[in-house]
Amino acid sequence: MTKLNKKLSLLLAVVILLSITLIGCGSKNTTDENAQNSTEDAEYNKLIAKLPTIKFLVDDSDVAQRDAQAFQEMWKRNLGINVEIESTTFKNRRERMQSRDYQIVYAGWFPDYNDPMSFMDLWLSNSDLNEADYSNPQYDELIQKAKNSSDNNVRMDAMMQAEKILMNDMPIGPIYFRYRDYVKNPKVKDEVRRYIGTDLDLYWTSVEGKDDINLNLTTEPPQMDPQLTDDAVSMQVINGVFEGLTRMDKNGEAMPGIAEKWEVSDDGMVWTFHLRDAKWSNGDPVTAQDFEYAWKRALNPNTGAVYAYIMYPIKNAEAYNNGKITDPEQLGIKALDEKTLEVTLELPTPYFDTLTSFATYMPLNQKYYESIKDKYASEAQNMIYNGPWTISEWTHESKMVLKKNPMYWNADAIKLNTINYVMINDNTTSVNMFLSGQLDMTGLRGDQREQLKNEGYELFNFSDGSSWYLMFNTKDPIMQNEKIRKALTYALDRNLYVKNVLMNDSKPALGYVPDVMPGKEGPGTFRKENGDLIKDNNQEEAKQLLIEGIKELGLDK
């Protein structure tokens, strides 16, 4: 039995013992009430027995398995229902989410830029990333209102109203906002952990006494094509081997990348980027045409880029991506010459420079891409690079080796010559590899904190800005029912989960947008301003909603 199961079993035993004690010492009225409750319990159990077994999709990492077992136990204890855990690889889990082959899936979202919109536009009816298939016209209208306004108070008010609608409809059930612990070799200096962009940036990193670093990527990168990728693991590598017009600095602000400078028109509608002398790893110059080609490819509806929507601030990008216009020349993307890219927007977007550091905005060498087409990014030899490192070795599902790119324009500033990634999805194994010197850094589960402290290591902590939640397939015959979705969400004890399972500084989520996102007044205020939108461990209402949901689906017949 795992430590988690022991704790939950102990808690359950205490609850049962208290119940027996209370029943044994009551009056006749208490006895009558208990008899009535017993009858009600029998009716409740008879009704929920008609609910088909619910399936919960998670990946096969030890952390995901641990979390799934915790929720499974809570649903059994608090609702009396059996939930079957379906375990699969990270890649297959993503594929099943995309094909809607699931009932409930444990999912999380990381911010792509420092604004609540990075979370809120995920659930638009026409969003390719809306894998719950959620749709509410009022929600869509409010998000569009926020997008169309340059007044921050108007934007925030619209998004806060939309979040309340989302939590009422509950296509997702919030669980927690993640804070992560990690340990590192004391010789590792200047790694950057943050919640905007990749959560581990090695651009400034060095390791005292050597020029390489050994890290755990945890899993195989599912999609290394920057225009097609949609996962954090692939983006971790992409951030190292490609570079956009900008890249993130240590504080999560845009700094010059391939663009050495840029200017913005007075009305905020036209951004002009001036490219520096830079080369691809094959010696070709990186040009403005490489960005124009890549961006238009990402927006072409035939490409099927999941993250195409992140380019919607560009003039006509949404219309072209949705097929309302078919001429790519109508897009606000124009290479004026080899070193100048002019971008015209639909509406002023003050953070557009930040967006250009994102994977979807990376350049693509048209001549090279068209020489290999479908093979692009499938193997190390089927890619060329314009970032600080190149992929020199890629053994699928096992390891990846990055080598410093001698063609990179700022190669002299890059201190790491080699990045050795292994792909180990078991955190205990990862920690053991760190302790034996095979890894220079590793993440920690909460139950591993004391062990590493006792070993004399300093623990580091940061918010990765992510919101973790249950995602419901709203087209599923059972999960289409709002009350059943709410019952499953309300029945969970987030405080118990964070305290006894995560055992770190993560926060129970009683809303969707994380506690680090800015609001009207500044950093970290959106969650405070919109308040708690659900109650934690709301068992009685959860049971009542479950009963009503079962009846609405006609399962009581």
PDB file of N, CA, C and O in Angstrom, residues 439-485:
ATOM      1  N   LEU A 439      22.118  13.192 -12.582  1.00  0.00           N
ATOM      2  CA  LEU A 439      21.378  14.383 -12.996  1.00  0.00           C
ATOM      3  C   LEU A 439      21.865  15.582 -12.190  1.00  0.00           C
ATOM      4  O   LEU A 439      22.247  15.448 -11.019  1.00  0.00           O
ATOM      5  N   ASP A 440      21.823  16.751 -12.813  1.00  0.00           N
ATOM      6  CA  ASP A 440      22.241  17.981 -12.141  1.00  0.00           C
ATOM      7  C   ASP A 440      21.067  18.753 -11.545  1.00  0.00           C
ATOM      8  O   ASP A 440      21.289  19.738 -10.828  1.00  0.00           O
ATOM      9  N   MET A 441      19.877  18.324 -11.826  1.00  0.00           N
ATOM     10  CA  MET A 441      18.688  19.002 -11.329  1.00  0.00           C
ATOM     11  C   MET A 441      17.513  18.062 -11.451  1.00  0.00           C
ATOM     12  O   MET A 441      17.453  17.252 -12.389  1.00  0.00           O
ATOM     13  N   THR A 442      16.568  18.140 -10.517  1.00  0.00           N
ATOM     14  CA  THR A 442      15.349  17.339 -10.645  1.00  0.00           C
ATOM     15  C   THR A 442      14.219  17.993  -9.864  1.00  0.00           C
ATOM     16  O   THR A 442      14.455  18.664  -8.854  1.00  0.00           O
ATOM     17  N   GLY A 443      13.012  17.779 -10.340  1.00  0.00           N
ATOM     18  CA  GLY A 443      11.845  18.209  -9.592  1.00  0.00           C
ATOM     19  C   GLY A 443      11.589  17.254  -8.446  1.00  0.00           C
ATOM     20  O   GLY A 443      12.070  16.106  -8.439  1.00  0.00           O
ATOM     21  N   LEU A 444      10.827  17.736  -7.453  1.00  0.00           N
ATOM     22  CA  LEU A 444      10.528  16.933  -6.276  1.00  0.00           C
ATOM     23  C   LEU A 444       9.037  16.822  -6.050  1.00  0.00           C
ATOM     24  O   LEU A 444       8.288  17.771  -6.288  1.00  0.00           O
ATOM     25  N   ARG A 445       8.607  15.671  -5.592  1.00  0.00           N
ATOM     26  CA  ARG A 445       7.281  15.554  -5.001  1.00  0.00           C
ATOM     27  C   ARG A 445       7.366  16.077  -3.565  1.00  0.00           C
ATOM     28  O   ARG A 445       8.423  16.105  -2.948  1.00  0.00           O
ATOM     29  N   GLY A 446       6.224  16.446  -3.017  1.00  0.00           N
ATOM     30  CA  GLY A 446       6.210  16.969  -1.657  1.00  0.00           C
ATOM     31  C   GLY A 446       6.733  15.987  -0.631  1.00  0.00           C
ATOM     32  O   GLY A 446       7.395  16.377   0.338  1.00  0.00           O
ATOM     33  N   ASP A 447       6.464  14.688  -0.855  1.00  0.00           N
ATOM     34  CA  ASP A 447       6.901  13.694   0.130  1.00  0.00           C
ATOM     35  C   ASP A 447       8.400  13.413   0.054  1.00  0.00           C
ATOM     36  O   ASP A 447       8.938  12.653   0.861  1.00  0.00           O
ATOM     37  N   GLN A 448       9.083  14.040  -0.921  1.00  0.00           N
ATOM     38  CA  GLN A 448      10.529  13.858  -1.034  1.00  0.00           C
ATOM     39  C   GLN A 448      11.312  15.028  -0.433  1.00  0.00           C
ATOM     40  O   GLN A 448      12.539  14.994  -0.385  1.00  0.00           O
ATOM     41  N   ARG A 449      10.606  16.052   0.022  1.00  0.00           N
ATOM     42  CA  ARG A 449      11.278  17.247   0.533  1.00  0.00           C
ATOM     43  C   ARG A 449      12.226  16.928   1.701  1.00  0.00           C
ATOM     44  O   ARG A 449      13.394  17.332   1.698  1.00  0.00           O
ATOM     45  N   GLU A 450      11.689  16.232   2.695  1.00  0.00           N
ATOM     46  CA  GLU A 450      12.484  15.973   3.889  1.00  0.00           C
ATOM     47  C   GLU A 450      13.722  15.154   3.579  1.00  0.00           C
ATOM     48  O   GLU A 450      14.802  15.387   4.136  1.00  0.00           O
ATOM     49  N   GLN A 451      13.564  14.172   2.685  1.00  0.00           N
ATOM     50  CA  GLN A 451      14.710  13.340   2.304  1.00  0.00           C
ATOM     51  C   GLN A 451      15.839  14.198   1.754  1.00  0.00           C
ATOM     52  O   GLN A 451      17.007  14.039   2.151  1.00  0.00           O
ATOM     53  N   LEU A 452      15.516  15.126   0.853  1.00  0.00           N
ATOM     54  CA  LEU A 452      16.561  15.942   0.240  1.00  0.00           C
ATOM     55  C   LEU A 452      17.134  16.965   1.219  1.00  0.00           C
ATOM     56  O   LEU A 452      18.331  17.271   1.178  1.00  0.00           O
ATOM     57  N   LYS A 453      16.268  17.481   2.112  1.00  0.00           N
ATOM     58  CA  LYS A 453      16.777  18.374   3.159  1.00  0.00           C
ATOM     59  C   LYS A 453      17.785  17.638   4.034  1.00  0.00           C
ATOM     60  O   LYS A 453      18.851  18.157   4.375  1.00  0.00           O
ATOM     61  N   ASN A 454      17.417  16.418   4.376  1.00  0.00           N
ATOM     62  CA  ASN A 454      18.302  15.612   5.231  1.00  0.00           C
ATOM     63  C   ASN A 454      19.621  15.261   4.534  1.00  0.00           C
ATOM     64  O   ASN A 454      20.632  14.998   5.193  1.00  0.00           O
ATOM     65  N   GLU A 455      19.566  15.253   3.204  1.00  0.00           N
ATOM     66  CA  GLU A 455      20.792  14.985   2.443  1.00  0.00           C
ATOM     67  C   GLU A 455      21.653  16.239   2.340  1.00  0.00           C
ATOM     68  O   GLU A 455      22.753  16.205   1.792  1.00  0.00           O
ATOM     69  N   GLY A 456      21.116  17.371   2.847  1.00  0.00           N
ATOM     70  CA  GLY A 456      21.886  18.614   2.850  1.00  0.00           C
ATOM     71  C   GLY A 456      21.667  19.512   1.656  1.00  0.00           C
ATOM     72  O   GLY A 456      22.395  20.506   1.473  1.00  0.00           O
ATOM     73  N   TYR A 457      20.656  19.231   0.829  1.00  0.00           N
ATOM     74  CA  TYR A 457      20.414  20.045  -0.357  1.00  0.00           C
ATOM     75  C   TYR A 457      19.464  21.204  -0.047  1.00  0.00           C
ATOM     76  O   TYR A 457      18.512  21.058   0.726  1.00  0.00           O
ATOM     77  N   GLU A 458      19.722  22.319  -0.690  1.00  0.00           N
ATOM     78  CA  GLU A 458      18.817  23.459  -0.605  1.00  0.00           C
ATOM     79  C   GLU A 458      17.641  23.219  -1.542  1.00  0.00           C
ATOM     80  O   GLU A 458      17.826  22.800  -2.691  1.00  0.00           O
ATOM     81  N   LEU A 459      16.430  23.482  -1.060  1.00  0.00           N
ATOM     82  CA  LEU A 459      15.234  23.309  -1.873  1.00  0.00           C
ATOM     83  C   LEU A 459      14.846  24.641  -2.492  1.00  0.00           C
ATOM     84  O   LEU A 459      14.876  25.686  -1.828  1.00  0.00           O
ATOM     85  N   PHE A 460      14.490  24.604  -3.759  1.00  0.00           N
ATOM     86  CA  PHE A 460      14.046  25.798  -4.478  1.00  0.00           C
ATOM     87  C   PHE A 460      12.573  25.628  -4.848  1.00  0.00           C
ATOM     88  O   PHE A 460      12.091  24.509  -5.050  1.00  0.00           O
ATOM     89  N   ASN A 461      11.866  26.748  -4.942  1.00  0.00           N
ATOM     90  CA  ASN A 461      10.429  26.704  -5.162  1.00  0.00           C
ATOM     91  C   ASN A 461      10.021  27.827  -6.111  1.00  0.00           C
ATOM     92  O   ASN A 461      10.579  28.932  -6.048  1.00  0.00           O
ATOM     93  N   PHE A 462       9.072  27.556  -6.983  1.00  0.00           N
ATOM     94  CA  PHE A 462       8.558  28.611  -7.864  1.00  0.00           C
ATOM     95  C   PHE A 462       7.152  28.247  -8.331  1.00  0.00           C
ATOM     96  O   PHE A 462       6.764  27.078  -8.338  1.00  0.00           O
ATOM     97  N   SER A 463       6.380  29.263  -8.703  1.00  0.00           N
ATOM     98  CA  SER A 463       5.081  29.033  -9.339  1.00  0.00           C
ATOM     99  C   SER A 463       5.307  28.876 -10.830  1.00  0.00           C
ATOM    100  O   SER A 463       5.948  29.735 -11.446  1.00  0.00           O
ATOM    101  N   ASP A 464       4.802  27.804 -11.417  1.00  0.00           N
ATOM    102  CA  ASP A 464       4.911  27.679 -12.867  1.00  0.00           C
ATOM    103  C   ASP A 464       3.688  28.260 -13.562  1.00  0.00           C
ATOM    104  O   ASP A 464       3.529  28.138 -14.776  1.00  0.00           O
ATOM    105  N   GLY A 465       2.811  28.933 -12.772  1.00  0.00           N
ATOM    106  CA  GLY A 465       1.678  29.653 -13.348  1.00  0.00           C
ATOM    107  C   GLY A 465       0.554  28.773 -13.837  1.00  0.00           C
ATOM    108  O   GLY A 465      -0.400  29.271 -14.448  1.00  0.00           O
ATOM    109  N   SER A 466       0.620  27.474 -13.571  1.00  0.00           N
ATOM    110  CA  SER A 466      -0.361  26.564 -14.162  1.00  0.00           C
ATOM    111  C   SER A 466      -1.600  26.376 -13.291  1.00  0.00           C
ATOM    112  O   SER A 466      -1.540  26.481 -12.066  1.00  0.00           O
ATOM    113  N   SER A 467      -2.690  26.119 -13.961  1.00  0.00           N
ATOM    114  CA  SER A 467      -3.953  25.770 -13.319  1.00  0.00           C
ATOM    115  C   SER A 467      -4.260  24.323 -13.686  1.00  0.00           C
ATOM    116  O   SER A 467      -4.251  23.953 -14.863  1.00  0.00           O
ATOM    117  N   TRP A 468      -4.523  23.498 -12.656  1.00  0.00           N
ATOM    118  CA  TRP A 468      -4.793  22.073 -12.884  1.00  0.00           C
ATOM    119  C   TRP A 468      -6.245  21.760 -12.555  1.00  0.00           C
ATOM    120  O   TRP A 468      -6.799  22.282 -11.584  1.00  0.00           O
ATOM    121  N   TYR A 469      -6.848  20.922 -13.393  1.00  0.00           N
ATOM    122  CA  TYR A 469      -8.289  20.727 -13.300  1.00  0.00           C
ATOM    123  C   TYR A 469      -8.702  19.385 -13.904  1.00  0.00           C
ATOM    124  O   TYR A 469      -7.940  18.745 -14.640  1.00  0.00           O
ATOM    125  N   LEU A 470      -9.913  18.976 -13.562  1.00  0.00           N
ATOM    126  CA  LEU A 470     -10.556  17.872 -14.254  1.00  0.00           C
ATOM    127  C   LEU A 470     -11.161  18.455 -15.521  1.00  0.00           C
ATOM    128  O   LEU A 470     -11.834  19.489 -15.467  1.00  0.00           O
ATOM    129  N   MET A 471     -10.941  17.831 -16.658  1.00  0.00           N
ATOM    130  CA  MET A 471     -11.609  18.274 -17.879  1.00  0.00           C
ATOM    131  C   MET A 471     -12.617  17.207 -18.287  1.00  0.00           C
ATOM    132  O   MET A 471     -12.290  16.024 -18.363  1.00  0.00           O
ATOM    133  N   PHE A 472     -13.844  17.646 -18.513  1.00  0.00           N
ATOM    134  CA  PHE A 472     -14.938  16.739 -18.843  1.00  0.00           C
ATOM    135  C   PHE A 472     -15.243  16.798 -20.334  1.00  0.00           C
ATOM    136  O   PHE A 472     -15.310  17.886 -20.919  1.00  0.00           O
ATOM    137  N   ASN A 473     -15.442  15.656 -20.922  1.00  0.00           N
ATOM    138  CA  ASN A 473     -15.878  15.594 -22.320  1.00  0.00           C
ATOM    139  C   ASN A 473     -17.376  15.876 -22.350  1.00  0.00           C
ATOM    140  O   ASN A 473     -18.192  15.003 -22.053  1.00  0.00           O
ATOM    141  N   THR A 474     -17.737  17.099 -22.696  1.00  0.00           N
ATOM    142  CA  THR A 474     -19.148  17.505 -22.614  1.00  0.00           C
ATOM    143  C   THR A 474     -20.022  16.863 -23.688  1.00  0.00           C
ATOM    144  O   THR A 474     -21.239  17.039 -23.673  1.00  0.00           O
ATOM    145  N   LYS A 475     -19.412  16.109 -24.599  1.00  0.00           N
ATOM    146  CA  LYS A 475     -20.202  15.372 -25.596  1.00  0.00           C
ATOM    147  C   LYS A 475     -20.404  13.915 -25.179  1.00  0.00           C
ATOM    148  O   LYS A 475     -21.117  13.160 -25.837  1.00  0.00           O
ATOM    149  N   ASP A 476     -19.769  13.516 -24.087  1.00  0.00           N
ATOM    150  CA  ASP A 476     -19.936  12.157 -23.575  1.00  0.00           C
ATOM    151  C   ASP A 476     -21.356  11.983 -23.031  1.00  0.00           C
ATOM    152  O   ASP A 476     -21.919  12.907 -22.432  1.00  0.00           O
ATOM    153  N   PRO A 477     -21.975  10.804 -23.227  1.00  0.00           N
ATOM    154  CA  PRO A 477     -23.363  10.601 -22.772  1.00  0.00           C
ATOM    155  C   PRO A 477     -23.582  10.879 -21.288  1.00  0.00           C
ATOM    156  O   PRO A 477     -24.677  11.292 -20.895  1.00  0.00           O
ATOM    157  N   ILE A 478     -22.582  10.652 -20.453  1.00  0.00           N
ATOM    158  CA  ILE A 478     -22.717  10.919 -19.019  1.00  0.00           C
ATOM    159  C   ILE A 478     -22.220  12.319 -18.678  1.00  0.00           C
ATOM    160  O   ILE A 478     -22.898  13.093 -17.981  1.00  0.00           O
ATOM    161  N   MET A 479     -21.055  12.682 -19.178  1.00  0.00           N
ATOM    162  CA  MET A 479     -20.438  13.962 -18.812  1.00  0.00           C
ATOM    163  C   MET A 479     -21.108  15.157 -19.485  1.00  0.00           C
ATOM    164  O   MET A 479     -20.788  16.306 -19.177  1.00  0.00           O
ATOM    165  N   GLN A 480     -22.046  14.908 -20.374  1.00  0.00           N
ATOM    166  CA  GLN A 480     -22.802  16.024 -20.937  1.00  0.00           C
ATOM    167  C   GLN A 480     -23.686  16.679 -19.886  1.00  0.00           C
ATOM    168  O   GLN A 480     -24.120  17.825 -20.037  1.00  0.00           O
ATOM    169  N   ASN A 481     -23.916  15.961 -18.763  1.00  0.00           N
ATOM    170  CA  ASN A 481     -24.789  16.484 -17.726  1.00  0.00           C
ATOM    171  C   ASN A 481     -24.003  17.396 -16.778  1.00  0.00           C
ATOM    172  O   ASN A 481     -23.067  16.962 -16.102  1.00  0.00           O
ATOM    173  N   GLU A 482     -24.421  18.653 -16.719  1.00  0.00           N
ATOM    174  CA  GLU A 482     -23.733  19.654 -15.900  1.00  0.00           C
ATOM    175  C   GLU A 482     -23.711  19.277 -14.422  1.00  0.00           C
ATOM    176  O   GLU A 482     -22.716  19.495 -13.720  1.00  0.00           O
ATOM    177  N   LYS A 483     -24.802  18.700 -13.931  1.00  0.00           N
ATOM    178  CA  LYS A 483     -24.881  18.387 -12.507  1.00  0.00           C
ATOM    179  C   LYS A 483     -23.923  17.262 -12.112  1.00  0.00           C
ATOM    180  O   LYS A 483     -23.360  17.274 -11.017  1.00  0.00           O
ATOM    181  N   ILE A 484     -23.727  16.310 -12.997  1.00  0.00           N
ATOM    182  CA  ILE A 484     -22.761  15.243 -12.704  1.00  0.00           C
ATOM    183  C   ILE A 484     -21.346  15.808 -12.716  1.00  0.00           C
ATOM    184  O   ILE A 484     -20.517  15.450 -11.871  1.00  0.00           O
ATOM    185  N   ARG A 485     -21.057  16.714 -13.650  1.00  0.00           N
ATOM    186  CA  ARG A 485     -19.741  17.358 -13.667  1.00  0.00           C
ATOM    187  C   ARG A 485     -19.505  18.122 -12.367  1.00  0.00           C
ATOM    188  O   ARG A 485     -18.418  18.073 -11.777  1.00  0.00           O
TER     189      ARG A 485
END
